[in-house]
Coordinates of N, CA and C in Angstrom, one line a residue:
Chain A
D7 N -28.2 -19.7 4.7 CA -28.0 -18.9 5.9 C -27.4 -19.7 7.0
V8 N -26.4 -19.3 7.6 CA -25.8 -19.9 8.7 C -26.7 -19.8 9.9
K9 N -27.0 -20.8 10.6 CA -27.8 -20.7 11.8 C -27.0 -21.3 13.0
V10 N -26.9 -20.5 14.1 CA -26.4 -21.0 15.3 C -27.5 -20.8 16.3
T11 N -27.8 -21.9 17.0 CA -28.9 -21.9 18.0 C -28.3 -22.3 19.3
Q12 N -28.9 -21.6 20.3 CA -28.6 -21.9 21.7 C -29.8 -22.4 22.4
S13 N -29.6 -23.3 23.4 CA -30.7 -24.1 23.9 C -31.7 -23.3 24.7
S14 N -31.3 -22.2 25.3 CA -32.2 -21.4 26.1 C -31.9 -19.9 25.9
R15 N -32.9 -19.1 25.9 CA -32.7 -17.7 25.9 C -32.5 -17.1 27.3
Y16 N -33.2 -17.7 28.2 CA -33.1 -17.2 29.6 C -33.0 -18.5 30.5
L17 N -32.1 -18.3 31.5 CA -31.9 -19.5 32.5 C -31.7 -18.9 33.8
V18 N -32.3 -19.5 34.8 CA -32.1 -19.1 36.2 C -31.6 -20.3 37.0
K19 N -30.5 -20.2 37.6 CA -29.9 -21.4 38.4 C -29.5 -20.9 39.7
R20 N -29.4 -21.9 40.6 CA -28.9 -21.6 42.0 C -27.4 -21.8 42.1
T21 N -26.8 -21.1 43.1 CA -25.4 -21.3 43.4 C -25.1 -22.7 43.7
G22 N -24.0 -23.2 43.0 CA -23.6 -24.6 43.3 C -24.1 -25.6 42.3
E23 N -25.1 -25.2 41.5 CA -25.7 -26.1 40.5 C -24.7 -26.3 39.3
K24 N -24.8 -27.5 38.7 CA -24.1 -27.7 37.5 C -25.0 -27.2 36.3
V25 N -24.4 -26.4 35.4 CA -25.2 -25.8 34.4 C -24.6 -26.2 33.0
F26 N -25.5 -26.6 32.1 CA -25.1 -26.9 30.7 C -25.7 -25.9 29.8
L27 N -24.9 -25.3 29.0 CA -25.4 -24.4 27.9 C -25.0 -25.1 26.6
E28 N -26.0 -25.3 25.7 CA -25.8 -26.0 24.5 C -25.8 -25.1 23.3
C29 N -25.0 -25.4 22.3 CA -25.0 -24.6 21.1 C -24.9 -25.6 19.9
V30 N -25.7 -25.3 18.9 CA -25.7 -26.1 17.7 C -25.6 -25.2 16.5
Q31 N -24.7 -25.6 15.5 CA -24.6 -24.9 14.2 C -24.9 -25.8 13.1
D32 N -25.5 -25.3 12.0 CA -26.0 -26.2 11.0 C -25.2 -26.0 9.7
M33 N -24.0 -25.4 9.7 CA -23.3 -25.1 8.5 C -22.0 -25.9 8.4
D34 N -21.8 -26.9 9.1 CA -20.6 -27.7 9.0 C -19.3 -26.9 9.3
H35 N -19.4 -26.0 10.2 CA -18.3 -25.2 10.5 C -17.3 -25.9 11.4
E36 N -16.0 -25.7 11.1 CA -15.0 -26.4 11.9 C -14.8 -25.8 13.3
N37 N -14.9 -24.5 13.4 CA -14.5 -23.8 14.7 C -15.8 -23.4 15.4
M38 N -15.7 -23.5 16.8 CA -16.8 -23.0 17.6 C -16.2 -22.4 18.8
F39 N -17.0 -21.4 19.3 CA -16.5 -20.5 20.4 C -17.5 -20.2 21.4
W40 N -17.1 -20.0 22.7 CA -18.0 -19.5 23.7 C -17.4 -18.2 24.3
Y41 N -18.3 -17.2 24.4 CA -18.0 -16.0 25.0 C -19.0 -15.6 26.1
R42 N -18.6 -14.7 27.0 CA -19.6 -14.1 27.8 C -19.5 -12.6 27.6
Q43 N -20.6 -11.9 27.7 CA -20.7 -10.5 27.5 C -21.2 -9.8 28.7
D44 N -20.4 -8.9 29.2 CA -20.7 -8.1 30.4 C -20.6 -6.6 30.1
P45 N -21.4 -5.8 30.7 CA -21.4 -4.4 30.4 C -20.0 -3.8 30.7
G46 N -19.5 -3.0 29.8 CA -18.2 -2.3 29.9 C -17.0 -3.2 29.6
L47 N -17.3 -4.5 29.4 CA -16.2 -5.5 29.2 C -16.2 -6.1 27.8
G48 N -17.3 -5.9 27.1 CA -17.5 -6.5 25.7 C -17.6 -8.0 25.8
L49 N -17.1 -8.7 24.8 CA -17.2 -10.1 24.7 C -15.8 -10.7 25.1
R50 N -15.8 -11.6 26.0 CA -14.6 -12.2 26.5 C -14.7 -13.7 26.2
L51 N -13.6 -14.2 25.6 CA -13.5 -15.6 25.1 C -13.3 -16.5 26.3
I52 N -14.1 -17.5 26.4 CA -14.0 -18.5 27.4 C -13.3 -19.8 27.0
Y53 N -13.8 -20.4 25.9 CA -13.2 -21.6 25.3 C -13.5 -21.6 23.8
F54 N -12.6 -22.3 23.1 CA -13.0 -22.5 21.7 C -12.5 -23.9 21.2
S55 N -12.9 -24.3 20.1 CA -12.6 -25.6 19.6 C -12.4 -25.6 18.1
Y56 N -11.4 -26.2 17.6 CA -11.1 -26.3 16.2 C -11.6 -27.6 15.5
D57 N -12.0 -28.5 16.4 CA -12.4 -29.8 15.8 C -13.1 -30.6 16.9
V58 N -13.7 -31.7 16.5 CA -14.4 -32.6 17.5 C -13.3 -33.0 18.5
K59 N -13.7 -33.0 19.7 CA -12.9 -33.5 20.9 C -11.7 -32.6 21.1
M60 N -11.6 -31.5 20.4 CA -10.5 -30.6 20.7 C -11.0 -29.3 21.4
K61 N -10.2 -28.8 22.3 CA -10.6 -27.5 23.0 C -9.4 -26.7 23.3
E62 N -9.6 -25.4 23.3 CA -8.5 -24.5 23.7 C -9.1 -23.5 24.7
K63 N -8.3 -23.2 25.7 CA -8.7 -22.2 26.7 C -8.6 -20.8 26.0
G64 N -9.6 -20.0 26.4 CA -9.6 -18.6 26.0 C -9.0 -17.7 27.1
D65 N -9.5 -16.6 27.3 CA -9.0 -15.7 28.3 C -9.5 -15.9 29.7
I66 N -10.7 -16.4 29.8 CA -11.3 -16.6 31.2 C -11.9 -18.0 31.3
P67 N -11.1 -19.0 31.3 CA -11.7 -20.4 31.4 C -12.0 -20.9 32.8
E68 N -11.6 -20.1 33.8 CA -11.8 -20.6 35.2 C -13.2 -20.8 35.5
G69 N -13.6 -21.9 36.0 CA -15.0 -22.2 36.4 C -15.8 -22.8 35.3
Y70 N -15.2 -23.0 34.2 CA -16.0 -23.5 33.0 C -15.2 -24.7 32.4
S71 N -16.0 -25.5 31.7 CA -15.4 -26.6 30.9 C -16.3 -26.7 29.7
V72 N -15.8 -27.4 28.7 CA -16.5 -27.5 27.4 C -16.5 -29.0 26.9
S73 N -17.4 -29.2 26.0 CA -17.5 -30.6 25.4 C -17.8 -30.4 24.0
R74 N -17.1 -31.1 23.1 CA -17.5 -31.1 21.7 C -17.4 -32.6 21.2
E75 N -18.4 -33.3 21.3 CA -18.5 -34.7 20.9 C -18.9 -34.9 19.4
K76 N -19.6 -33.9 18.9 CA -20.0 -33.9 17.5 C -19.6 -32.5 16.9
K77 N -19.4 -32.5 15.6 CA -18.9 -31.3 15.0 C -19.9 -30.1 15.1
E78 N -21.2 -30.4 15.1 CA -22.1 -29.3 15.1 C -22.5 -28.8 16.5
R79 N -22.0 -29.5 17.5 CA -22.5 -29.2 18.9 C -21.3 -28.8 19.8
F80 N -21.5 -27.7 20.5 CA -20.4 -27.3 21.5 C -21.1 -26.9 22.8
S81 N -20.8 -27.6 23.8 CA -21.5 -27.3 25.1 C -20.5 -26.6 26.1
L82 N -21.1 -25.7 26.8 CA -20.4 -25.0 27.9 C -20.9 -25.5 29.2
I83 N -20.0 -25.9 30.1 CA -20.5 -26.4 31.4 C -19.9 -25.6 32.5
L84 N -20.8 -25.1 33.4 CA -20.4 -24.5 34.6 C -20.5 -25.5 35.7
E85 N -19.3 -25.9 36.2 CA -19.2 -27.1 37.1 C -20.0 -26.8 38.4
S86 N -19.9 -25.6 38.9 CA -20.6 -25.3 40.2 C -20.9 -23.8 40.1
A87 N -22.1 -23.5 39.6 CA -22.4 -22.1 39.3 C -22.2 -21.1 40.5
S88 N -21.7 -20.0 40.2 CA -21.5 -18.9 41.2 C -22.2 -17.6 40.7
T89 N -22.5 -16.7 41.6 CA -23.2 -15.5 41.2 C -22.4 -14.7 40.3
N90 N -21.0 -14.8 40.3 CA -20.2 -14.0 39.4 C -20.2 -14.6 38.0
Q91 N -20.9 -15.6 37.8 CA -21.1 -16.2 36.4 C -22.4 -15.8 35.8
T92 N -23.2 -14.9 36.5 CA -24.4 -14.3 35.9 C -23.9 -13.4 34.8
S93 N -24.4 -13.7 33.6 CA -23.9 -13.0 32.4 C -24.8 -13.4 31.2
M94 N -24.4 -12.8 30.0 CA -25.0 -13.2 28.7 C -23.9 -14.1 28.1
Y95 N -24.3 -15.3 27.7 CA -23.4 -16.2 27.1 C -23.7 -16.3 25.6
L96 N -22.7 -16.2 24.8 CA -22.8 -16.2 23.3 C -21.9 -17.3 22.7
C97 N -22.6 -18.0 21.9 CA -21.8 -19.1 21.1 C -21.6 -18.6 19.7
A98 N -20.5 -19.0 19.1 CA -20.3 -18.6 17.7 C -19.6 -19.7 17.0
S99 N -19.7 -19.7 15.6 CA -19.0 -20.7 14.8 C -18.3 -20.0 13.6
S100 N -17.3 -20.7 13.0 CA -16.7 -20.1 11.8 C -16.1 -21.2 11.0
L101 N -15.9 -20.9 9.7 CA -15.4 -21.9 8.8 C -13.9 -22.2 9.2
S102 N -13.3 -23.0 8.4 CA -11.9 -23.3 8.6 C -11.0 -22.1 8.5
L103 N -10.0 -22.1 9.4 CA -9.0 -21.0 9.3 C -8.4 -20.9 7.9
G104 N -8.1 -19.8 7.4 CA -7.5 -19.6 6.1 C -8.6 -19.4 5.0
I105 N -9.8 -19.8 5.4 CA -11.0 -19.5 4.5 C -11.7 -18.3 4.9
S106 N -12.1 -18.2 6.2 CA -12.8 -17.0 6.7 C -12.6 -16.9 8.2
Y107 N -12.4 -15.7 8.6 CA -12.3 -15.5 10.1 C -13.7 -15.1 10.7
E108 N -14.6 -14.8 9.8 CA -15.9 -14.3 10.3 C -16.6 -15.3 11.1
Q109 N -17.1 -14.9 12.3 CA -17.8 -15.7 13.2 C -19.3 -15.4 13.2
Y110 N -20.1 -16.4 13.2 CA -21.5 -16.3 13.2 C -22.0 -16.6 14.6
F111 N -22.9 -15.7 15.2 CA -23.3 -15.9 16.6 C -24.7 -16.4 16.7
G112 N -24.9 -17.1 17.8 CA -26.3 -17.4 18.3 C -26.9 -16.2 19.0
P113 N -28.2 -16.3 19.4 CA -28.9 -15.2 20.0 C -28.5 -14.9 21.5
G114 N -27.7 -15.9 22.1 CA -27.3 -15.7 23.4 C -28.2 -16.3 24.4
T115 N -27.6 -16.7 25.6 CA -28.4 -17.2 26.7 C -28.1 -16.3 27.9
R116 N -29.1 -15.7 28.5 CA -28.9 -14.8 29.6 C -29.1 -15.7 30.9
L117 N -28.0 -15.9 31.5 CA -27.9 -16.8 32.7 C -27.9 -15.9 34.0
T118 N -28.8 -16.2 34.9 CA -28.8 -15.6 36.2 C -28.6 -16.7 37.3
V119 N -27.5 -16.5 38.1 CA -27.2 -17.4 39.2 C -27.6 -16.7 40.5
T120 N -28.5 -17.3 41.2 CA -29.0 -16.7 42.5 C -28.5 -17.5 43.7
Chain B
D13 N -5.9 -8.0 30.8 CA -5.7 -6.7 30.1 C -6.3 -6.8 28.7
Q14 N -7.2 -5.8 28.4 CA -7.9 -5.8 27.1 C -6.9 -5.5 25.9
Q15 N -6.9 -6.4 25.0 CA -6.0 -6.2 23.8 C -6.7 -5.3 22.7
V16 N -8.0 -5.2 22.8 CA -8.7 -4.4 21.9 C -9.6 -3.4 22.7
K17 N -9.4 -2.1 22.4 CA -10.1 -1.1 23.2 C -10.9 -0.2 22.4
Q18 N -12.1 0.0 22.9 CA -13.0 1.1 22.3 C -13.3 2.0 23.4
N19 N -12.7 3.2 23.3 CA -12.7 4.1 24.4 C -13.9 5.0 24.5
S20 N -14.7 5.0 23.5 CA -16.0 5.7 23.6 C -17.1 4.8 23.8
P21 N -17.7 4.8 25.0 CA -18.9 3.9 25.3 C -20.1 4.3 24.4
S22 N -20.2 5.6 24.0 CA -21.4 6.0 23.3 C -21.1 7.1 22.3
L23 N -21.9 7.2 21.3 CA -21.8 8.2 20.3 C -23.2 8.5 19.8
S24 N -23.5 9.8 19.6 CA -24.7 10.2 19.1 C -24.5 11.1 17.9
V25 N -25.2 10.8 16.8 CA -25.1 11.7 15.6 C -26.5 11.9 15.0
Q26 N -26.5 12.9 14.2 CA -27.7 13.3 13.5 C -27.9 12.4 12.2
E27 N -29.1 12.0 11.9 CA -29.3 11.3 10.7 C -28.7 12.1 9.5
G28 N -28.1 11.3 8.6 CA -27.5 11.9 7.4 C -26.1 12.3 7.5
R29 N -25.6 12.4 8.8 CA -24.2 12.8 9.1 C -23.3 11.6 9.1
I30 N -22.0 11.8 9.3 CA -21.1 10.7 9.4 C -21.0 10.3 10.8
S31 N -20.9 8.9 11.0 CA -20.6 8.4 12.3 C -19.2 7.8 12.2
I32 N -18.3 8.1 13.2 CA -17.0 7.5 13.2 C -16.8 6.8 14.5
L33 N -16.5 5.5 14.4 CA -16.3 4.7 15.6 C -14.8 4.3 15.6
N34 N -14.2 4.4 16.7 CA -12.7 4.2 16.8 C -12.4 3.0 17.7
C35 N -11.2 2.4 17.4 CA -10.8 1.2 18.0 C -9.3 1.1 18.0
D36 N -8.7 0.8 19.1 CA -7.2 0.6 19.3 C -6.9 -0.8 19.7
Y37 N -5.8 -1.3 19.3 CA -5.4 -2.6 19.7 C -3.9 -2.6 20.1
T38 N -3.5 -3.6 20.9 CA -2.2 -3.6 21.5 C -1.3 -4.7 20.9
N39 N -1.9 -5.8 20.5 CA -1.2 -7.0 20.0 C -0.8 -6.9 18.6
S40 N 0.5 -6.8 18.3 CA 1.0 -6.7 16.9 C 0.8 -8.0 16.1
M41 N 0.4 -9.1 16.8 CA 0.2 -10.3 16.1 C -1.2 -10.4 15.4
F42 N -2.1 -9.5 15.7 CA -3.4 -9.4 15.1 C -3.2 -9.1 13.6
D43 N -3.8 -9.8 12.7 CA -3.7 -9.5 11.3 C -5.0 -9.4 10.5
Y44 N -6.1 -9.5 11.3 CA -7.4 -9.4 10.6 C -8.3 -8.7 11.6
F45 N -9.1 -7.8 11.1 CA -9.9 -7.0 12.0 C -11.4 -6.9 11.5
L46 N -12.3 -6.9 12.4 CA -13.7 -7.0 12.0 C -14.5 -6.0 12.9
W47 N -15.6 -5.6 12.3 CA -16.6 -4.9 13.0 C -17.9 -5.7 13.1
Y48 N -18.5 -5.7 14.3 CA -19.8 -6.4 14.4 C -20.8 -5.4 15.0
K49 N -22.1 -5.7 14.7 CA -23.2 -4.8 15.1 C -24.1 -5.7 15.9
K50 N -24.6 -5.1 17.0 CA -25.4 -5.9 17.9 C -26.7 -5.1 18.3
Y51 N -27.8 -5.7 18.1 CA -29.1 -5.1 18.5 C -29.4 -5.8 19.9
P52 N -30.2 -5.2 20.7 CA -30.7 -5.9 22.0 C -31.3 -7.2 21.7
A53 N -31.0 -8.2 22.6 CA -31.6 -9.5 22.6 C -31.2 -10.3 21.3
E54 N -30.2 -9.9 20.6 CA -29.7 -10.7 19.4 C -28.2 -10.8 19.6
G55 N -27.7 -11.9 18.9 CA -26.2 -12.0 18.8 C -25.6 -11.0 17.9
P56 N -24.3 -10.7 18.0 CA -23.7 -9.8 17.1 C -23.7 -10.3 15.7
T57 N -23.8 -9.4 14.7 CA -23.8 -9.8 13.3 C -22.6 -9.1 12.6
F58 N -22.0 -9.8 11.8 CA -20.8 -9.3 11.1 C -21.2 -8.1 10.2
L59 N -20.3 -7.1 10.2 CA -20.6 -5.9 9.4 C -19.6 -5.8 8.2
I60 N -18.3 -5.7 8.6 CA -17.2 -5.4 7.6 C -15.9 -5.8 8.3
S61 N -14.9 -6.2 7.4 CA -13.6 -6.6 7.9 C -12.5 -6.0 7.1
I62 N -11.3 -6.1 7.6 CA -10.1 -5.7 6.9 C -8.9 -6.5 7.2
S63 N -8.2 -6.9 6.2 CA -6.9 -7.6 6.5 C -5.8 -6.6 6.7
S64 N -4.8 -7.0 7.4 CA -3.7 -6.1 7.8 C -2.9 -5.7 6.6
I65 N -3.1 -6.3 5.4 CA -2.3 -5.9 4.2 C -3.0 -4.8 3.5
K66 N -4.2 -4.4 4.0 CA -4.9 -3.3 3.4 C -5.0 -2.1 4.4
D67 N -5.3 -0.9 3.9 CA -5.5 0.2 4.9 C -7.0 0.7 4.8
K68 N -7.8 0.2 3.9 CA -9.1 0.6 3.7 C -10.0 -0.5 3.1
N69 N -11.2 -0.6 3.5 CA -12.1 -1.5 2.9 C -13.5 -0.9 3.0
E70 N -14.2 -0.9 1.9 CA -15.5 -0.2 1.7 C -16.6 -1.1 1.3
D71 N -17.7 -1.0 2.0 CA -18.9 -1.8 1.6 C -20.1 -0.9 1.8
G72 N -20.6 -0.3 0.7 CA -21.7 0.6 0.7 C -21.5 1.8 1.6
R73 N -22.3 2.0 2.6 CA -22.2 3.1 3.5 C -21.1 2.9 4.5
F74 N -20.5 1.8 4.6 CA -19.6 1.4 5.6 C -18.1 1.3 5.1
T75 N -17.2 2.0 5.8 CA -15.8 2.0 5.4 C -15.0 1.7 6.6
V76 N -14.1 0.8 6.6 CA -13.1 0.6 7.7 C -11.7 1.0 7.3
F77 N -11.1 1.8 8.1 CA -9.7 2.3 7.9 C -8.8 1.6 8.9
L78 N -7.6 1.2 8.5 CA -6.7 0.6 9.4 C -5.3 1.4 9.3
N79 N -4.8 1.8 10.4 CA -3.5 2.4 10.6 C -2.7 1.5 11.4
K80 N -1.9 0.6 10.7 CA -1.1 -0.4 11.5 C 0.0 0.2 12.4
S81 N 0.6 1.3 11.9 CA 1.7 1.9 12.7 C 1.1 2.4 14.0
A82 N -0.1 2.9 14.0 CA -0.7 3.5 15.2 C -1.6 2.4 15.9
K83 N -1.7 1.2 15.3 CA -2.5 0.2 15.9 C -3.9 0.7 16.2
H84 N -4.5 1.3 15.1 CA -5.8 2.0 15.2 C -6.6 1.6 14.0
L85 N -7.9 1.4 14.3 CA -8.8 1.3 13.2 C -10.1 2.1 13.5
S86 N -10.8 2.4 12.4 CA -12.0 3.2 12.6 C -13.1 2.7 11.6
L87 N -14.3 2.9 12.0 CA -15.4 2.5 11.1 C -16.2 3.8 10.8
H88 N -16.4 4.1 9.5 CA -17.1 5.3 9.1 C -18.5 4.8 8.5
I89 N -19.5 5.5 8.9 CA -20.8 5.2 8.4 C -21.4 6.5 7.8
V90 N -21.6 6.5 6.4 CA -22.0 7.7 5.7 C -23.0 7.3 4.7
P91 N -24.2 7.9 4.6 CA -24.8 8.7 5.7 C -25.4 7.8 6.8
S92 N -25.4 8.3 8.0 CA -25.9 7.5 9.1 C -27.5 7.5 9.0
Q93 N -28.0 6.4 9.4 CA -29.5 6.2 9.4 C -30.0 5.8 10.8
P94 N -31.2 6.1 11.1 CA -31.7 5.7 12.4 C -31.6 4.2 12.7
G95 N -31.7 3.4 11.6 CA -31.6 1.9 11.7 C -30.2 1.5 12.1
D96 N -29.2 2.4 12.0 CA -27.9 2.0 12.4 C -27.7 2.1 13.9
S97 N -28.6 2.6 14.6 CA -28.5 2.6 16.1 C -28.4 1.2 16.6
A98 N -27.3 1.0 17.3 CA -26.9 -0.4 17.8 C -25.6 -0.2 18.6
V99 N -25.2 -1.3 19.1 CA -23.9 -1.4 19.8 C -22.9 -2.0 18.7
Y100 N -21.8 -1.3 18.5 CA -20.8 -1.8 17.5 C -19.5 -2.3 18.3
F101 N -19.1 -3.5 17.9 CA -18.0 -4.1 18.5 C -16.8 -4.2 17.5
C102 N -15.7 -3.8 17.9 CA -14.5 -4.0 17.1 C -13.9 -5.3 17.6
A103 N -13.3 -6.1 16.6 CA -12.7 -7.4 17.0 C -11.4 -7.6 16.2
A104 N -10.5 -8.3 16.7 CA -9.2 -8.6 16.1 C -8.9 -10.0 16.3
T105 N -8.2 -10.6 15.3 CA -7.7 -12.0 15.4 C -6.4 -12.2 14.7
G106 N -5.7 -13.2 15.1 CA -4.5 -13.6 14.4 C -4.7 -14.9 13.7
K107 N -3.6 -15.6 13.5 CA -3.6 -16.9 12.7 C -4.5 -18.0 13.3
R108 N -4.6 -18.0 14.6 CA -5.4 -19.0 15.2 C -6.9 -18.9 15.1
G109 N -7.3 -17.7 14.8 CA -8.7 -17.4 14.6 C -9.5 -17.1 15.8
D110 N -8.8 -17.2 17.0 CA -9.5 -16.8 18.2 C -9.6 -15.3 18.3
M111 N -10.8 -14.7 18.5 CA -11.0 -13.3 18.3 C -11.0 -12.6 19.7
R112 N -10.6 -11.4 19.7 CA -10.7 -10.5 20.9 C -11.5 -9.3 20.5
F113 N -12.4 -9.0 21.4 CA -13.4 -7.9 21.2 C -13.1 -6.7 22.1
G114 N -13.5 -5.6 21.6 CA -13.6 -4.4 22.4 C -14.8 -4.3 23.2
A115 N -14.9 -3.3 24.1 CA -16.1 -3.2 25.0 C -17.4 -2.7 24.3
G116 N -17.2 -2.2 23.1 CA -18.4 -1.8 22.4 C -18.6 -0.3 22.5
T117 N -19.2 0.3 21.4 CA -19.7 1.6 21.4 C -21.2 1.7 21.0
R118 N -22.0 2.3 21.8 CA -23.4 2.4 21.5 C -23.6 3.6 20.6
L119 N -24.0 3.4 19.4 CA -24.3 4.4 18.4 C -25.8 4.7 18.4
T120 N -26.1 6.0 18.6 CA -27.5 6.5 18.5 C -27.6 7.5 17.3
V121 N -28.4 7.2 16.3 CA -28.6 8.1 15.2 C -30.0 8.7 15.4
K122 N -30.0 10.0 15.5 CA -31.2 10.8 15.8 C -31.8 11.3 14.5
P123 N -33.2 11.1 14.4 CA -33.9 11.5 13.1 C -33.8 13.0 13.0

């Protein structure tokens, strides 16, 4: 069974803080993704990565950065948290392209910025 | 601008009847489509998918139909069960594998 874990289920941070969200997958997947989920907007892609040290911007990368130093770990960084970044953050992973497009999701981190 | 649209935020059906969830997309580069199911406090889980070279894919009670000319897909659940109550997301992807999701449809199946 593929397992994607996220470091926290709930997180409360103050405006201006630097926030790290960690994601780890245990199935040697090549690709990893970060989304945020907001009511009425569904899941929106923030960043994704095809390989270690590689990253690609998604649809809403502003205010975020990512790090992938190891294949199994993909971190999302909020450089200076703002209240409009209060959201549910979901991490996902998938096998190599051409093999499967199916993404496996972690349980999510609900981040509140006050 | 959302490339994948689910225009019905909610759907309620009686147990045993058919549930039909609809999805439209705008990007003609999409060639693979998926449906995910999400329960509260959990991440989405994969349900069923379809490649653009097909127009139908069936898996047990779940069938996905694709109409490429209309850029429309639908998920049929027959018969619907109370355990099917969840939020359903339609998703689409192209060769790069980066996926775009709809806003979701909350399905409620009443006993």
